[in-house]
Coordinates of C-alpha atoms and ligand atoms in Angstrom, one line a residue:
Chain A
M1 CA -8.1 -14.6 -15.9
H2 CA -9.2 -18.2 -16.4
P3 CA -12.0 -19.0 -13.9
A4 CA -10.7 -22.5 -12.9
A5 CA -13.3 -24.7 -11.2
S6 CA -10.7 -25.6 -8.4
L7 CA -10.2 -21.9 -7.6
L8 CA -14.0 -21.1 -7.7
I9 CA -14.6 -24.0 -5.2
F10 CA -11.7 -23.0 -3.1
T11 CA -12.5 -19.4 -2.7
T12 CA -16.3 -19.9 -2.3
A13 CA -16.3 -23.0 0.0
S14 CA -13.4 -22.0 2.2
G15 CA -14.8 -18.4 2.5
L16 CA -18.2 -19.8 3.7
G17 CA -16.5 -22.3 6.0
F18 CA -14.2 -19.8 7.7
G19 CA -17.1 -17.3 7.8
L20 CA -19.2 -19.9 9.7
L21 CA -16.3 -20.9 12.0
A22 CA -15.7 -17.2 12.8
L23 CA -19.3 -16.9 14.1
L24 CA -19.0 -20.2 16.0
G25 CA -15.8 -18.9 17.6
V26 CA -17.7 -16.0 19.3
G27 CA -20.5 -18.4 20.4
L28 CA -23.0 -17.8 17.7
P29 CA -25.4 -19.6 17.4
R30 CA -25.7 -20.8 21.0
F31 CA -26.4 -24.4 20.5
D32 CA -25.1 -27.5 22.3
G33 CA -25.3 -31.2 21.5
L34 CA -26.4 -32.5 18.2
S35 CA -27.0 -29.1 16.6
A36 CA -23.6 -27.9 17.7
W37 CA -22.0 -31.0 16.1
A38 CA -23.8 -30.2 12.8
F39 CA -22.6 -26.6 12.8
Y40 CA -19.0 -27.4 13.5
S41 CA -19.0 -30.2 11.0
L42 CA -20.5 -28.0 8.3
G43 CA -17.9 -25.3 9.0
F44 CA -14.9 -27.7 9.0
A45 CA -16.2 -29.5 5.9
L46 CA -16.5 -26.3 3.9
A47 CA -13.2 -24.9 5.0
C48 CA -11.3 -28.2 4.5
G49 CA -13.1 -29.0 1.3
G50 CA -12.2 -25.6 -0.2
L51 CA -8.5 -26.0 0.8
L52 CA -8.4 -29.5 -0.7
A53 CA -10.0 -28.2 -3.9
S54 CA -7.2 -25.6 -4.1
T55 CA -4.6 -28.3 -4.3
A56 CA -6.2 -29.5 -7.5
H57 CA -5.0 -26.3 -9.1
L58 CA -1.4 -27.2 -8.4
G59 CA 0.9 -28.9 -11.0
H60 CA 2.5 -30.9 -8.1
P61 CA 0.0 -31.3 -5.3
E62 CA 2.3 -33.9 -3.7
R63 CA 4.7 -31.0 -2.9
A64 CA 2.0 -28.8 -1.3
L65 CA 3.7 -28.8 2.1
K66 CA 6.6 -26.8 0.6
A67 CA 4.1 -23.8 0.3
F68 CA 4.7 -23.3 4.1
R69 CA 8.2 -22.1 3.5
E70 CA 8.1 -18.4 2.4
W71 CA 5.7 -16.8 4.7
R72 CA 7.9 -13.8 5.0
S73 CA 7.2 -12.6 1.4
S74 CA 4.4 -14.7 0.0
W75 CA 0.7 -14.3 0.6
L76 CA 0.0 -17.8 -0.6
S77 CA 2.4 -19.2 2.0
R78 CA 0.8 -16.9 4.7
E79 CA -2.6 -18.3 3.6
A80 CA -1.3 -21.8 4.2
W81 CA -0.1 -21.0 7.7
A82 CA -3.3 -19.0 8.6
S83 CA -5.6 -21.8 7.5
A84 CA -3.6 -24.5 9.3
A85 CA -3.5 -22.4 12.5
T86 CA -7.2 -21.6 12.2
L87 CA -8.2 -25.3 11.7
A88 CA -6.0 -26.3 14.7
V89 CA -7.3 -23.6 17.1
M90 CA -10.9 -24.0 16.1
G91 CA -10.5 -27.8 16.2
I92 CA -9.4 -27.6 19.8
Y93 CA -12.2 -25.2 20.6
A94 CA -14.8 -27.4 19.0
V95 CA -13.5 -30.6 20.7
L96 CA -13.6 -28.9 24.1
H97 CA -17.1 -27.7 23.4
L98 CA -18.6 -30.8 21.9
L99 CA -17.0 -33.5 24.2
W100 CA -16.7 -31.6 27.5
G101 CA -19.3 -28.9 27.1
L102 CA -16.6 -26.3 27.7
R103 CA -16.7 -23.0 25.8
V104 CA -13.2 -21.5 26.2
A105 CA -14.2 -18.0 25.1
P106 CA -10.7 -16.6 24.6
L107 CA -9.7 -19.6 22.5
G108 CA -12.9 -19.0 20.4
W109 CA -12.0 -15.3 19.9
L110 CA -8.5 -16.3 18.8
G111 CA -10.2 -18.8 16.4
T112 CA -12.4 -16.1 15.0
A113 CA -9.5 -13.7 14.5
L114 CA -7.6 -16.5 12.7
C115 CA -10.6 -17.3 10.5
L116 CA -10.8 -13.6 9.4
G117 CA -7.0 -13.5 9.0
T118 CA -7.2 -16.5 6.7
V119 CA -9.9 -14.9 4.5
V120 CA -7.7 -11.7 4.4
A121 CA -4.7 -13.8 3.3
T122 CA -6.7 -15.6 0.6
S123 CA -7.9 -12.2 -0.7
R124 CA -4.4 -10.8 -0.7
I125 CA -3.2 -13.6 -3.0
Y126 CA -5.3 -11.8 -5.7
A127 CA -5.3 -8.2 -4.4
Q128 CA -1.5 -8.1 -4.3
L129 CA -1.2 -8.6 -8.1
R130 CA -0.3 -5.3 -9.8
T131 CA -0.6 -7.1 -13.1
V132 CA -4.4 -7.4 -12.6
P133 CA -5.6 -3.9 -11.9
R134 CA -9.2 -5.0 -11.2
W135 CA -8.0 -7.1 -8.3
N136 CA -5.2 -4.8 -7.1
H137 CA -7.2 -2.9 -4.6
W138 CA -8.3 -3.1 -0.9
S139 CA -11.9 -3.6 -2.0
T140 CA -11.0 -7.2 -3.0
T141 CA -10.2 -7.9 0.6
A142 CA -13.3 -6.1 1.9
L143 CA -15.5 -8.2 -0.5
F144 CA -13.9 -11.5 0.4
L145 CA -14.5 -10.7 4.1
G146 CA -18.1 -9.5 3.3
Y147 CA -19.1 -12.6 1.5
A148 CA -17.4 -14.9 4.1
L149 CA -19.2 -13.2 6.9
S150 CA -22.6 -12.9 5.2
G151 CA -22.5 -16.5 4.2
G152 CA -21.4 -17.5 7.6
A153 CA -24.2 -15.5 9.2
L154 CA -26.7 -17.1 6.9
L155 CA -25.5 -20.6 7.7
A156 CA -25.4 -19.8 11.4
G157 CA -29.0 -18.6 11.2
Q158 CA -28.2 -15.1 12.4
V159 CA -31.1 -13.3 10.7
T160 CA -30.4 -9.7 11.6
A161 CA -26.6 -10.0 11.2
A162 CA -27.1 -11.7 7.8
L163 CA -29.5 -9.0 6.6
L164 CA -27.1 -6.3 7.5
L165 CA -24.1 -8.0 6.1
L166 CA -25.8 -9.0 2.8
I167 CA -26.9 -5.4 2.2
L168 CA -23.5 -4.0 3.0
T169 CA -21.7 -6.5 0.9
G170 CA -24.1 -6.0 -2.0
G171 CA -23.5 -2.3 -2.0
A172 CA -19.8 -2.7 -1.7
Q173 CA -19.9 -5.1 -4.7
I174 CA -21.7 -2.6 -6.8
A175 CA -19.2 0.1 -5.9
A176 CA -16.2 -2.3 -6.6
W177 CA -17.6 -3.2 -10.0
M178 CA -17.9 0.5 -11.0
D179 CA -14.5 1.4 -9.6
G180 CA -12.9 -1.8 -11.2
D181 CA -14.3 -1.0 -14.6
R182 CA -12.2 2.2 -14.6
R183 CA -9.0 1.0 -13.0
F184 CA -7.2 -0.5 -16.0
A185 CA -7.5 2.9 -17.8
A186 CA -6.6 4.8 -14.7
R187 CA -3.4 2.9 -14.3
R188 CA -2.4 4.0 -17.8
H189 CA -1.5 0.4 -19.0
S190 CA -1.7 0.3 -22.8
I191 CA -0.1 -1.4 -25.8
P192 CA 2.3 1.6 -26.1
S193 CA 3.3 1.4 -22.5
A194 CA 3.8 -2.4 -22.8
T195 CA 5.9 -2.2 -26.0
G196 CA 7.3 1.3 -25.9
L197 CA 6.0 1.7 -29.5
G198 CA 3.4 3.9 -31.2
A199 CA 0.6 5.8 -29.6
P200 CA -2.7 4.6 -28.3
G201 CA -4.8 3.7 -31.4
G202 CA -1.7 3.9 -33.5
I203 CA -0.5 0.4 -32.8
R204 CA -2.1 -3.1 -33.2
Q205 CA -1.0 -6.7 -33.2
F206 CA 0.1 -7.6 -36.7
E207 CA 0.5 -11.3 -36.0
P208 CA 0.7 -13.2 -32.7
P209 CA 4.0 -15.0 -31.8
H210 CA 2.3 -18.5 -32.1
T211 CA -0.5 -19.9 -34.2
G212 CA -2.4 -21.7 -31.4
S213 CA -3.1 -20.9 -27.8
N214 CA -0.5 -21.3 -25.1
Y215 CA -0.3 -21.3 -21.3
L216 CA -0.5 -17.5 -21.2
T217 CA -3.5 -17.0 -23.4
R218 CA -5.4 -19.8 -21.7
E219 CA -4.5 -18.7 -18.1
M220 CA -4.6 -14.9 -18.5
V221 CA -6.1 -13.7 -21.7
F222 CA -9.7 -14.7 -20.9
V223 CA -12.4 -12.4 -22.3
V224 CA -16.1 -12.3 -21.5
A225 CA -18.4 -10.4 -23.8
R226 CA -19.5 -7.1 -22.1
K227 CA -23.2 -7.7 -22.6
H228 CA -22.8 -11.0 -20.8
V229 CA -21.0 -9.3 -18.0
A230 CA -23.9 -7.0 -17.3
K231 CA -26.4 -9.9 -17.2
L232 CA -24.2 -12.0 -15.0
R233 CA -23.7 -9.2 -12.5
V234 CA -27.4 -8.8 -12.2
I235 CA -28.0 -12.6 -11.9
G236 CA -25.2 -12.9 -9.3
L237 CA -26.4 -10.0 -7.2
A238 CA -30.0 -11.1 -7.3
L239 CA -29.1 -14.6 -6.2
A240 CA -26.4 -13.7 -3.6
V241 CA -28.1 -10.7 -2.0
L242 CA -31.6 -9.7 -3.2
L243 CA -33.3 -13.1 -3.0
P244 CA -31.8 -14.0 0.4
V245 CA -32.7 -10.6 1.8
G246 CA -36.3 -11.0 0.5
L247 CA -36.5 -14.5 2.1
L248 CA -35.1 -13.4 5.4
V249 CA -37.6 -10.6 5.9
L250 CA -40.5 -13.0 5.5
P251 CA -41.6 -14.7 8.7
F252 CA -38.9 -17.2 9.7
S253 CA -39.2 -20.8 8.5
H254 CA -36.5 -23.4 8.1
I255 CA -37.4 -24.0 4.4
L256 CA -37.1 -20.3 3.5
A257 CA -33.8 -20.1 5.4
A258 CA -32.4 -23.1 3.6
L259 CA -33.6 -21.5 0.3
A260 CA -31.8 -18.3 1.2
V261 CA -28.6 -20.2 1.8
V262 CA -28.8 -22.1 -1.5
S263 CA -29.5 -18.9 -3.4
H264 CA -26.7 -17.1 -1.7
V265 CA -24.2 -19.8 -2.5
A266 CA -25.3 -20.0 -6.1
G267 CA -25.0 -16.2 -6.4
V268 CA -21.5 -16.1 -4.8
V269 CA -20.4 -18.7 -7.3
V270 CA -21.6 -16.6 -10.2
I271 CA -19.9 -13.5 -8.7
R272 CA -16.7 -15.4 -8.1
W273 CA -16.7 -16.7 -11.7
L274 CA -17.0 -13.1 -12.8
F275 CA -14.2 -12.1 -10.4
F276 CA -11.9 -14.3 -12.3
A277 CA -13.4 -14.1 -15.8
E278 CA -13.6 -10.3 -15.9
A279 CA -10.2 -9.6 -14.5
E280 CA -7.9 -8.3 -17.2
H281 CA -4.2 -9.2 -17.0
V282 CA -1.8 -6.7 -18.5
V283 CA -0.1 -9.4 -20.5
G284 CA -3.1 -9.3 -22.8
L285 CA -1.7 -6.0 -24.1
Y286 CA 1.1 -8.0 -25.8
Y287 CA -1.6 -10.1 -27.6
G288 CA -3.3 -6.9 -28.8
R289 CA -6.0 -7.1 -26.1
D290 CA -6.5 -3.6 -24.8
P291 CA -9.5 -3.7 -22.5
V292 CA -9.7 0.1 -22.6
R293 CA -10.0 0.4 -26.4
R294 CA -11.4 -2.9 -27.4
Chain B
M1 CA 14.3 -17.9 -0.5
T2 CA 11.8 -15.7 -2.2
Q3 CA 12.9 -12.4 -0.8
L4 CA 14.9 -10.4 -3.2
P5 CA 18.6 -10.2 -2.7
P6 CA 19.7 -7.0 -1.0
Q7 CA 21.1 -4.5 -3.4
S8 CA 24.7 -3.8 -2.6
G9 CA 24.8 -0.1 -3.3
E10 CA 23.2 1.5 -6.4
G11 CA 25.1 0.4 -9.5
A12 CA 27.5 -1.9 -7.7
A13 CA 25.8 -5.2 -8.5
V14 CA 26.3 -7.2 -11.6
K15 CA 23.1 -7.2 -13.6
L16 CA 23.3 -9.6 -16.5
G17 CA 20.7 -9.1 -19.2
L18 CA 19.8 -8.6 -22.8
V19 CA 19.4 -5.5 -25.0
I20 CA 17.0 -6.1 -27.8
D21 CA 17.3 -3.9 -30.9
L22 CA 13.8 -3.4 -32.4
D23 CA 15.3 -1.6 -35.4
T24 CA 17.3 -4.6 -36.4
C25 CA 15.1 -7.6 -35.6
V26 CA 13.8 -9.1 -38.8
G27 CA 11.2 -11.4 -37.1
C28 CA 12.8 -14.7 -38.3
H29 CA 12.1 -16.5 -34.9
A30 CA 15.5 -18.1 -35.0
C31 CA 16.1 -17.0 -31.4
V32 CA 12.8 -18.8 -30.4
I33 CA 14.0 -22.0 -31.9
A34 CA 17.6 -21.8 -30.7
C35 CA 16.2 -21.1 -27.1
K36 CA 13.8 -24.1 -27.3
G37 CA 16.6 -26.3 -28.6
W38 CA 19.1 -25.5 -26.0
N39 CA 16.7 -25.5 -23.1
T40 CA 15.2 -28.7 -24.1
E41 CA 18.5 -30.5 -24.2
N42 CA 20.1 -28.9 -21.2
Y43 CA 19.3 -27.3 -17.8
G44 CA 16.0 -28.4 -16.2
A45 CA 13.0 -30.3 -17.5
P46 CA 12.7 -30.4 -21.3
L47 CA 10.3 -27.9 -22.9
A48 CA 7.4 -30.1 -23.8
E49 CA 4.9 -30.0 -26.6
T50 CA 1.3 -31.2 -26.6
D51 CA -0.2 -32.6 -29.8
P52 CA 3.0 -31.6 -31.8
Y53 CA 2.0 -33.2 -35.0
G54 CA -1.8 -32.9 -34.6
A55 CA -4.4 -30.2 -35.4
A56 CA -3.6 -28.0 -32.3
P57 CA 0.1 -28.1 -31.6
E58 CA 1.1 -26.2 -28.5
G59 CA 4.1 -26.1 -26.2
A60 CA 6.2 -24.2 -23.7
F61 CA 8.7 -21.6 -24.9
L62 CA 10.9 -19.2 -23.0
N63 CA 11.1 -16.6 -25.8
R64 CA 8.5 -15.5 -28.2
V65 CA 8.4 -13.0 -31.0
H66 CA 5.4 -10.7 -31.3
S67 CA 4.8 -8.5 -34.3
Y68 CA 3.1 -5.1 -34.3
E69 CA 1.8 -2.7 -36.9
I70 CA 2.5 0.9 -36.1
T71 CA 0.5 3.6 -37.9
P72 CA 1.8 7.1 -37.1
E73 CA -0.3 10.0 -38.4
D74 CA 2.6 11.6 -40.2
A75 CA 4.6 8.7 -41.5
P76 CA 4.0 5.4 -43.4
A77 CA 2.9 2.4 -41.4
R78 CA 5.5 0.0 -40.3
I79 CA 5.9 -3.5 -38.9
V80 CA 8.0 -4.0 -35.7
H81 CA 9.0 -7.4 -34.6
F82 CA 9.2 -7.7 -30.9
P83 CA 11.0 -10.6 -29.1
K84 CA 10.1 -11.0 -25.5
S85 CA 11.6 -13.2 -22.8
C86 CA 12.2 -12.8 -19.0
L87 CA 13.5 -9.3 -18.4
H88 CA 15.2 -10.4 -15.1
C89 CA 13.6 -7.6 -13.2
E90 CA 15.4 -6.0 -10.3
D91 CA 12.1 -5.8 -8.3
A92 CA 10.8 -9.1 -9.6
P93 CA 7.2 -9.7 -8.5
C94 CA 7.4 -13.3 -9.6
V95 CA 10.0 -14.0 -6.9
T96 CA 8.2 -12.5 -3.9
V97 CA 4.9 -14.2 -4.6
C98 CA 6.4 -17.7 -4.7
P99 CA 5.3 -19.6 -1.7
T100 CA 8.0 -22.3 -1.8
G101 CA 11.2 -20.4 -2.6
A102 CA 11.4 -22.2 -6.0
S103 CA 11.6 -18.8 -7.7
Y104 CA 14.6 -16.8 -6.8
K105 CA 16.9 -14.0 -8.0
R106 CA 20.6 -14.6 -7.8
A107 CA 22.6 -12.1 -5.7
E108 CA 25.8 -12.5 -7.7
D109 CA 24.5 -11.7 -11.3
G110 CA 20.7 -10.9 -10.9
I111 CA 19.5 -13.9 -13.0
V112 CA 16.0 -15.0 -12.0
L113 CA 15.7 -18.8 -11.9
V114 CA 13.3 -21.5 -10.8
N115 CA 14.4 -24.5 -8.7
E116 CA 12.2 -27.0 -10.4
S117 CA 12.3 -29.6 -7.8
D118 CA 10.7 -27.1 -5.3
C119 CA 8.1 -25.8 -7.6
I120 CA 4.5 -26.9 -6.8
G121 CA 3.1 -25.6 -10.1
C122 CA 0.8 -23.1 -8.5
G123 CA 1.2 -20.6 -11.4
L124 CA 1.1 -17.5 -9.1
C125 CA 4.5 -16.3 -10.4
A126 CA 3.2 -16.4 -14.0
W127 CA 0.2 -14.3 -12.8
A128 CA 2.6 -11.8 -11.1
C129 CA 4.8 -11.3 -14.2
P130 CA 3.5 -8.5 -16.3
Y131 CA 5.4 -9.7 -19.4
G132 CA 4.2 -13.2 -19.9
A133 CA 7.7 -14.5 -19.4
R134 CA 6.7 -17.6 -17.5
E135 CA 5.0 -20.7 -18.8
Q136 CA 4.1 -23.9 -17.0
D137 CA 5.5 -26.9 -18.8
P138 CA 2.6 -29.0 -20.0
S139 CA 4.1 -32.3 -19.1
E140 CA 6.4 -31.6 -16.2
K141 CA 3.9 -29.2 -14.6
V142 CA 6.7 -26.9 -13.2
M143 CA 7.3 -23.3 -14.1
K144 CA 9.7 -22.6 -17.0
K145 CA 11.4 -19.4 -17.8
C146 CA 14.4 -17.9 -19.4
T147 CA 17.6 -18.7 -17.5
L148 CA 19.7 -16.3 -19.5
C149 CA 21.4 -19.7 -20.5
V150 CA 23.1 -19.8 -17.1
D151 CA 24.5 -23.2 -18.3
R152 CA 26.2 -21.6 -21.3
I153 CA 27.5 -18.2 -20.1
Y154 CA 29.8 -19.7 -17.4
N155 CA 30.4 -22.9 -19.2
E156 CA 34.2 -23.4 -19.7
S157 CA 33.7 -26.5 -21.8
L158 CA 32.2 -24.4 -24.6
P159 CA 34.3 -22.3 -26.9
E160 CA 34.5 -18.7 -25.7
E161 CA 32.3 -17.3 -28.5
D162 CA 29.5 -19.7 -27.4
R163 CA 29.5 -18.5 -23.8
T164 CA 26.5 -16.3 -24.5
P165 CA 22.7 -17.0 -24.5
A166 CA 21.6 -19.3 -27.3
C167 CA 19.3 -16.6 -28.7
V168 CA 22.1 -14.0 -28.9
R169 CA 24.5 -16.5 -30.4
T170 CA 22.0 -17.4 -33.1
C171 CA 20.4 -14.1 -34.1
P172 CA 21.4 -13.6 -37.8
A173 CA 20.6 -9.9 -37.6
G174 CA 22.6 -9.1 -34.5
A175 CA 19.5 -7.7 -32.9
R176 CA 20.2 -9.2 -29.5
H177 CA 23.1 -8.2 -27.1
F178 CA 24.1 -9.8 -23.9
G179 CA 26.2 -8.2 -21.1
D180 CA 26.3 -6.6 -17.6
L181 CA 23.8 -3.7 -17.4
G182 CA 25.0 -2.9 -13.9
D183 CA 28.3 -1.7 -15.3
P184 CA 27.9 1.7 -17.0
D185 CA 31.0 1.1 -19.1
S186 CA 29.9 -2.2 -20.6
D187 CA 29.1 -2.4 -24.3
V188 CA 25.5 -3.1 -23.6
S189 CA 25.2 -0.1 -21.2
Q190 CA 26.9 2.1 -23.8
L191 CA 24.5 0.9 -26.4
V192 CA 21.5 1.6 -24.3
A193 CA 22.7 5.1 -23.6
A194 CA 23.5 5.8 -27.2
R195 CA 20.2 4.5 -28.6
G196 CA 17.8 5.5 -25.8
G197 CA 17.1 2.0 -24.6
Y198 CA 13.9 1.8 -22.5
D199 CA 11.9 -0.4 -20.0
L200 CA 8.7 -2.2 -20.8
M201 CA 5.7 -1.2 -18.7
P202 CA 7.7 1.1 -16.5
E203 CA 4.5 2.1 -14.6
L204 CA 4.5 -1.3 -12.8
G205 CA 7.8 -0.6 -11.1
T206 CA 9.4 -4.0 -11.8
R207 CA 12.7 -2.3 -13.0
P208 CA 13.5 -4.7 -15.7
V209 CA 17.2 -5.3 -16.4
N210 CA 16.6 -6.1 -20.1
K211 CA 16.3 -3.0 -22.3
Y212 CA 14.7 -2.4 -25.7
L213 CA 16.2 -0.1 -28.4
P214 CA 13.5 1.8 -30.3
P215 CA 13.2 1.5 -34.1
R216 CA 15.1 4.3 -35.8
P217 CA 12.9 6.8 -37.7
K218 CA 12.5 5.9 -41.4
D219 CA 13.7 8.4 -44.1
D220 CA 10.8 10.8 -44.8
E221 CA 11.7 11.4 -48.5
I222 CA 11.2 8.4 -50.7
D223 CA 13.4 9.8 -53.5
V224 CA 15.1 13.2 -53.8
L225 CA 14.1 13.3 -57.5
A226 CA 10.5 12.4 -56.8
P227 CA 9.2 16.0 -56.7
L228 CA 10.7 16.6 -60.2
L229 CA 8.7 13.8 -61.8
E230 CA 5.8 14.8 -64.1
P231 CA 2.6 14.6 -62.1
V232 CA 0.1 11.9 -63.3
A233 CA -3.2 13.0 -64.7
Q234 CA -5.6 14.0 -61.9
E235 CA -8.8 13.8 -64.1
P236 CA -9.6 10.6 -65.9
R237 CA -9.8 11.1 -69.7
G238 CA -10.8 8.9 -72.7
F239 CA -12.6 5.6 -72.0
L240 CA -11.9 5.8 -68.2
G241 CA -13.3 9.4 -68.2
W242 CA -16.4 8.3 -70.0
L243 CA -16.8 5.3 -67.6
D244 CA -16.4 7.5 -64.6
R245 CA -19.0 10.0 -65.9
A246 CA -21.4 7.2 -66.8
L247 CA -21.2 5.5 -63.5
E248 CA -21.5 8.9 -61.8
R249 CA -24.9 9.4 -63.6
L250 CA -26.4 6.1 -62.5
Ligands
SF4_1 S1 10.1 -10.5 -16.6 FE1 8.6 -11.6 -15.4 S2 9.6 -13.6 -14.9 FE2 11.2 -12.2 -15.5 S3 11.9 -11.3 -13.6 FE3 10.4 -9.9 -14.5 S4 8.5 -10.5 -13.5 FE4 9.9 -12.2 -13.2
SF4_2 S1 4.6 -22.0 -9.9 FE1 6.4 -22.7 -8.9 S2 7.9 -21.1 -9.1 FE2 5.9 -20.2 -9.6 S3 5.1 -19.4 -7.7 FE3 4.3 -21.5 -7.8 S4 5.9 -22.7 -6.7 FE4 6.8 -20.7 -7.2

């Protein structure tokens, strides 16, 4: 799938933002006054910035409000509702805390639940697609939650929680990569199943239906060289997990913590890029792209 | 409304669709052009082109013809032309993912359509379709797809023989058939039964209405007299024989 910049920014920034807001909702970190202002602003800026970036992916952003209509069947619509509800509830919680010094705990817990719900809804937009076997699995949701919470914990300066979450998420990511590499073959998608013709290896594209590219090939038939995939996975994991863990176990300093955050975010961007770029859509089979026998 | 219409009893509903004969299709792409022509001049936004006379022309189409080479182990290789457009799936994933309700499946005849004035151009329906049947228009930025020529098939101002999808009407080989696949007695259903019509990517559970008829096996024997013909020399003789031996020694 085409790794569009708007979707990379959307999933990464809103994930971090909702992760941080989820922790603020349960009262972590316990700051008041100016530092509290800074944490809330950062959380809202990331969440809203990400959501705003997602509208850049739309052909008709001016009609974006119509996306609230079909929450009964569509995860994209549910995501719209969940994020709006989260911003509203966390907004009230933050205003009460910042202006009146009131921490309404149940409201915060509701906000936290909504933050996590939003991340789940975002992940389901991708995980629901049976046409993209690599995404079509509960591990997609687990990883979106893992990255949101570890990023949130890093931003909130929760060292122990961040360490634990980073290690868990990194492990889960490795498992998901290994499992994802096998899923297309396991689902038995092939050029013969797509066309009803020939046997595997006994059929190939003779000529494509059009001389140039088209919407489908640009959006969905995106291929990254295998050797680059391996390198990018190592780079992504090193930046997102290993380096931050290393920096966190050193004696605490603000500079090291900031470095850990920067490294983590850069790593998550690399991993998200791979999340899109590596994902094989079954329509590629019609264009002779069989990821199992390429 | 992006929930699928309730099925009124198995087999009861009208399911309009196409039956495509891969044995007959000659790969002329006439259906592609007829489709583009009709759907640019009629229902919905015109199908746009980008850089139409330049170095990299590109545009939106609702129907495309792929070509495959099949190489069976026990028969000569053959080319199969493979037209592909929306299959008007009964369990259409493109409909349920749509956040706005722009994508919908009609209860009365099963045609899957896009209400273009509601489409936000998010592209999720194109991701959800296994068959590459949806393309976003490059200038209108709304999702385009086969309408089964909904503005022809019920159009009483057209002569009766034209009340069929443009691709079916134009196909010079008669490789495309249109009808009600929900009615087991219709011509198309009979054709599917007789020729072993099948679904594309059945493992995805989309239950397409459109069916494909497999290419018929080719005759094995090239000529009944062929075995009686004198065999050609197996061993090269004369100059060629000398050349063969000389090269062999090098
Ligand atoms: S072929 Fe694609 S666009 Fe058509 S109904 Fe099926 S999933 Fe939807
Ligand atoms: S591109 Fe349009 S029709 Fe397709 S899912 Fe988005 S809003 Fe619905």
